[in-house]
XYZ file of C-alpha atoms in Angstrom:
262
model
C 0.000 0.000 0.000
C 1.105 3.380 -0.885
C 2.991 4.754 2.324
C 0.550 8.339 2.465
C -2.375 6.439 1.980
C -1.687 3.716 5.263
C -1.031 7.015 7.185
C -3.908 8.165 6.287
C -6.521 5.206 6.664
C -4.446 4.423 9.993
C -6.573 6.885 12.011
C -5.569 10.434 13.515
C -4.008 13.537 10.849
C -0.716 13.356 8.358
C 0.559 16.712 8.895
C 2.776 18.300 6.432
C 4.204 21.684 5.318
C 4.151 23.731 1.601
C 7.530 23.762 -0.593
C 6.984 27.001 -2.084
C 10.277 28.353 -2.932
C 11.670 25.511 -5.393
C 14.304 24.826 -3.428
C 15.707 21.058 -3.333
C 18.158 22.462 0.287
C 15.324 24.187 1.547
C 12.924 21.158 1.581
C 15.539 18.670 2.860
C 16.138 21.426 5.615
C 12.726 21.315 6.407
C 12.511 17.446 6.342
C 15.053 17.377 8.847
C 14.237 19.728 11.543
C 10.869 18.607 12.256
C 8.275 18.100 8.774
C 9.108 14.773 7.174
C 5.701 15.687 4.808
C 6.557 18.376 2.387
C 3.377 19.455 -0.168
C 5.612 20.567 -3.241
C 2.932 23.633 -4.710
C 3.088 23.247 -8.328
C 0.272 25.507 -8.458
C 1.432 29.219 -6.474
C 4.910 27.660 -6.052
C 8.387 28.205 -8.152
C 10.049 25.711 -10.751
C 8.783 23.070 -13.346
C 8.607 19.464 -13.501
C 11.912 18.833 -13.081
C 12.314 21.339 -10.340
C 9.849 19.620 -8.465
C 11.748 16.170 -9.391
C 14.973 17.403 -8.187
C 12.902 18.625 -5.033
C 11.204 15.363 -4.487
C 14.991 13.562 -4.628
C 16.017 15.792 -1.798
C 13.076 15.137 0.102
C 13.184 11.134 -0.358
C 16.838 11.137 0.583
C 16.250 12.486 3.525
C 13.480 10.368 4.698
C 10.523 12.002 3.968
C 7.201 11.731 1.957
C 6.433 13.724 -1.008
C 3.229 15.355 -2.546
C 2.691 17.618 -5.567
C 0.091 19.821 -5.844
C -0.476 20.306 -9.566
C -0.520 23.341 -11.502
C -3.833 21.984 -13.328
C -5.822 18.519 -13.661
C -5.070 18.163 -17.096
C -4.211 14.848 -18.522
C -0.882 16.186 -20.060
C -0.057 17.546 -16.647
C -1.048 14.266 -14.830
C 0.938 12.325 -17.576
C 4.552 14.377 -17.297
C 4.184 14.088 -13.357
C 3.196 10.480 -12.632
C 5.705 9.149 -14.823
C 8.056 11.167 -13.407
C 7.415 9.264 -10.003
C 5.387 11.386 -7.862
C 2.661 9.539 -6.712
C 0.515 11.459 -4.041
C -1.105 14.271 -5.692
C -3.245 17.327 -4.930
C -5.489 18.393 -7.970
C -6.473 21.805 -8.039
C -10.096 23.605 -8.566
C -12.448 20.556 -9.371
C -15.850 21.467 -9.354
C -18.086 18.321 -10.737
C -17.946 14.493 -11.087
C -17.380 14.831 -14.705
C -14.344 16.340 -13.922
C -12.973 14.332 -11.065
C -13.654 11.305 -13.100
C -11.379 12.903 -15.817
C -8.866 13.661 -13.632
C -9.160 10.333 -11.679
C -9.074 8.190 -15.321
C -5.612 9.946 -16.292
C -3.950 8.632 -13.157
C -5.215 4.886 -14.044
C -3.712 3.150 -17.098
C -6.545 1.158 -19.241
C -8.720 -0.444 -18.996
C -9.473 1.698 -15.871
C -8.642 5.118 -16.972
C -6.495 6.536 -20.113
C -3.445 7.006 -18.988
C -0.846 6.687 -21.711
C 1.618 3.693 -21.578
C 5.344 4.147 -21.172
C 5.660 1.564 -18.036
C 9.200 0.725 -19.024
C 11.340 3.838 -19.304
C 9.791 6.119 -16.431
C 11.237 7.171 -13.511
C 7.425 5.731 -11.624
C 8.831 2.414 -12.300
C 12.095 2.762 -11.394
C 13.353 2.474 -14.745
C 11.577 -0.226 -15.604
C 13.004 -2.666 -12.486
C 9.177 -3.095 -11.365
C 8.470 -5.335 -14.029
C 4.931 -5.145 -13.070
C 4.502 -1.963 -12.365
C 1.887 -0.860 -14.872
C -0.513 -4.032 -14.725
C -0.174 -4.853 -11.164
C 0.999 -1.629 -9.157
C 0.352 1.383 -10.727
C -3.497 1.790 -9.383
C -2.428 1.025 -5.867
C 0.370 3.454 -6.277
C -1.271 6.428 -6.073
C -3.178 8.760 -3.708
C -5.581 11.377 -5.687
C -6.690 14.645 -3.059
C -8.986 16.529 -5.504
C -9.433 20.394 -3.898
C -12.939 21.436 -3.151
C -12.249 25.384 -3.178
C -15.529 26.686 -5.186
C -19.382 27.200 -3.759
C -19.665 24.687 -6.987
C -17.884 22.479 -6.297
C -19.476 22.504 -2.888
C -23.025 21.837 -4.501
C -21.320 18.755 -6.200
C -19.431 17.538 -3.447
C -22.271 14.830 -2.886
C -22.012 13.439 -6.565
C -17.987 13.773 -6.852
C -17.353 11.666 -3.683
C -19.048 8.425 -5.388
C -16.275 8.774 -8.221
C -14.166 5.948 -7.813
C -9.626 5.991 -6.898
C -10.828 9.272 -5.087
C -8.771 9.168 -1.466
C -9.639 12.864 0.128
C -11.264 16.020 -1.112
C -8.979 18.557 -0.153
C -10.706 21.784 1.527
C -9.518 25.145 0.031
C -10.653 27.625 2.205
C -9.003 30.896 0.968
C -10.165 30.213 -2.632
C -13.553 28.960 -1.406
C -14.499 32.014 0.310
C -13.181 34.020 -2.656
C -15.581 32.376 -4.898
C -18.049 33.521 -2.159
C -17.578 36.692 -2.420
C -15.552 37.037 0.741
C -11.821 36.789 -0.492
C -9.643 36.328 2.932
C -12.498 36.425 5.301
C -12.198 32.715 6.048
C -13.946 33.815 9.662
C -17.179 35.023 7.620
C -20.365 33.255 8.614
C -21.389 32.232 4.947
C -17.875 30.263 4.304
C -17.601 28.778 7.978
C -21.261 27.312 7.209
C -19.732 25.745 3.374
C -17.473 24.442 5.037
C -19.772 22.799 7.591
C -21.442 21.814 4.400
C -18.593 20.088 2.757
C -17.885 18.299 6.324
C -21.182 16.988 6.701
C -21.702 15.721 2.777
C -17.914 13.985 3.263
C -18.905 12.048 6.561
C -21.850 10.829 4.962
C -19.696 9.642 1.737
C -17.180 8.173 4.439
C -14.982 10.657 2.311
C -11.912 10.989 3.847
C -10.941 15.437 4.281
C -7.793 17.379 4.253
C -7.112 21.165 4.332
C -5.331 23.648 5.586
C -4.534 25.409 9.115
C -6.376 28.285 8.904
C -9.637 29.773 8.561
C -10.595 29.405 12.726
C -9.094 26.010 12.636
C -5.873 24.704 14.467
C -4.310 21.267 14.440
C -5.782 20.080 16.963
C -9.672 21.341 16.078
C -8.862 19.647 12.116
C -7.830 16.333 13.976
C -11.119 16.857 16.347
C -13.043 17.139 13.224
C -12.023 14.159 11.529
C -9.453 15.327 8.979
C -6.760 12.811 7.651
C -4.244 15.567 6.048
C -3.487 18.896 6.826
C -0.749 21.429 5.772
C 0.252 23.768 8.217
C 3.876 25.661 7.722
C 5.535 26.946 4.444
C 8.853 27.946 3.394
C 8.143 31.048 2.674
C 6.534 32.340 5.954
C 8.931 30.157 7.723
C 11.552 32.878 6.842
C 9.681 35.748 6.927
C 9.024 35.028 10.137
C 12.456 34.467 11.251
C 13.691 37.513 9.738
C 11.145 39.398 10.939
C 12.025 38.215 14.192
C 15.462 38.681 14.052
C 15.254 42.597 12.709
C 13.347 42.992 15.853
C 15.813 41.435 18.355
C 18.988 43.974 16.279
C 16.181 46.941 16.527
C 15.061 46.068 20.224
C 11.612 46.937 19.261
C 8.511 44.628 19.010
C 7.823 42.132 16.516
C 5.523 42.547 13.732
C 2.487 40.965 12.739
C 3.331 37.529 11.587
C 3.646 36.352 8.121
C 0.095 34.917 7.122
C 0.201 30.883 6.517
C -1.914 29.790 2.903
């Protein structure tokens, strides 16, 4: 079974923290002082594919886990990055089941999805020395986090979680209260009560959730509420913060306001 995904179905919360700075030092850093999950964000984050492959080495090497959030679900997109040998991934902005059946058949090869064949000269089967990679491991391989970050998507939620090879809807609540009209208020009343919306339609599809720290929610309230991934830290903030904090002990004056999480 795919490492994430026995983490995940084990009971309690994976936590991890956002690679945003392309940076193959920087995540290993991180992996080593205290975050051995590192979500490598293809979508807001720097570098390409094989930015995020020379990322995902570092990380690996140094004993963690790796996800990639995609820039897109397209099938091209899904193609490059899978046979490249990520294998948990975090699909942005889907909004129906037509789509998270799209995106779900362009992780599987035929004759359970489309994805195109190249089994023996990828990096996902170690350069071909799983033999059986494509017929007997491939669908196993995987763990597929589609985001739920749109009031449609939220209408939809109930017909997207019966689309098969699904393993979480991921929660985005910035982008979800955008599409509300209340772009960063997470707190607001109307996007607290989607996502008590999305909560309630995922328990009932025994739909496994993951999200964010943020909007009113700790650690220790998203493990309270059921969730089985959450992303807390990233790079980024992790050194604003520290600089910010160290201008203020060589000033002697008070800190600033933090650098906000995402």
């Amino acid at each position: 079974m795919n490492p994430l995904r026995k983490r995940m179905t084990a009971g309690g919360m994976v936590t991890a923290a956002w690679a945003e700075l392309g940076n193959a030092d920087v995540a290993e850093i991180m992996v080593r002082h205290g975050w051995p999950t590192i979500v490598i964000d293809g979508e807001h984050g720097i570098g390409d594919v094989e930015t995020w492959v020379g990322m995902a080495r570092a990380i690996e090497s140094a004993g963690g886990e790796v996800v990639l959030r995609l820039p897109d679900g397209l099938d091209t997109t899904i193609k490059r990055t899978i046979d490249r040998g990520f294998r948990n991934f975090i699909v942005p902005m889907v909004n129906s089941a037509a789509q998270a059946q799209a995106v779900v058949d362009s992780f599987r090869y035929p004759s359970r999805g489309k994805r195109g064949y190249a089994a023996p000269i990828i990096r996902a089967s170690d350069w071909g020395v799983r033999t059986g990679y494509a017929r007997d491991e491939a669908h196993d391989d995987v763990v597929i986090m589609l985001q739920c970050e749109h009031v449609d998507a939220v209408a939809n939620l109930a017909e997207i979680a019966t689309v098969p090879g699904i393993d979480a809807i991921f929660i985005g609540p910035n982008d979800l209260a955008a599409s509300a009209g209340h772009l960063e208020r997470m707190d607001h009343a109307e996007v607290q009560d989607l996502l008590k919306q999305i909560e309630t339609v995922a328990a009932r599809a025994g739909m496994p959730l993951a999200t964010i720290v943020g909007a009113g929610r700790n650690w220790s309230d998203l493990e309270r509420l059921g969730y089985r991934f959450a992303i807390g830290a990233n790079d980024v903030s992790m050194l604003i913060d520290s600089a910010r904090r160290l201008a203020a002990e060589r000033d002697g004056s008070k800190l600033s306001t933090p650098a906000a999480g995402y």
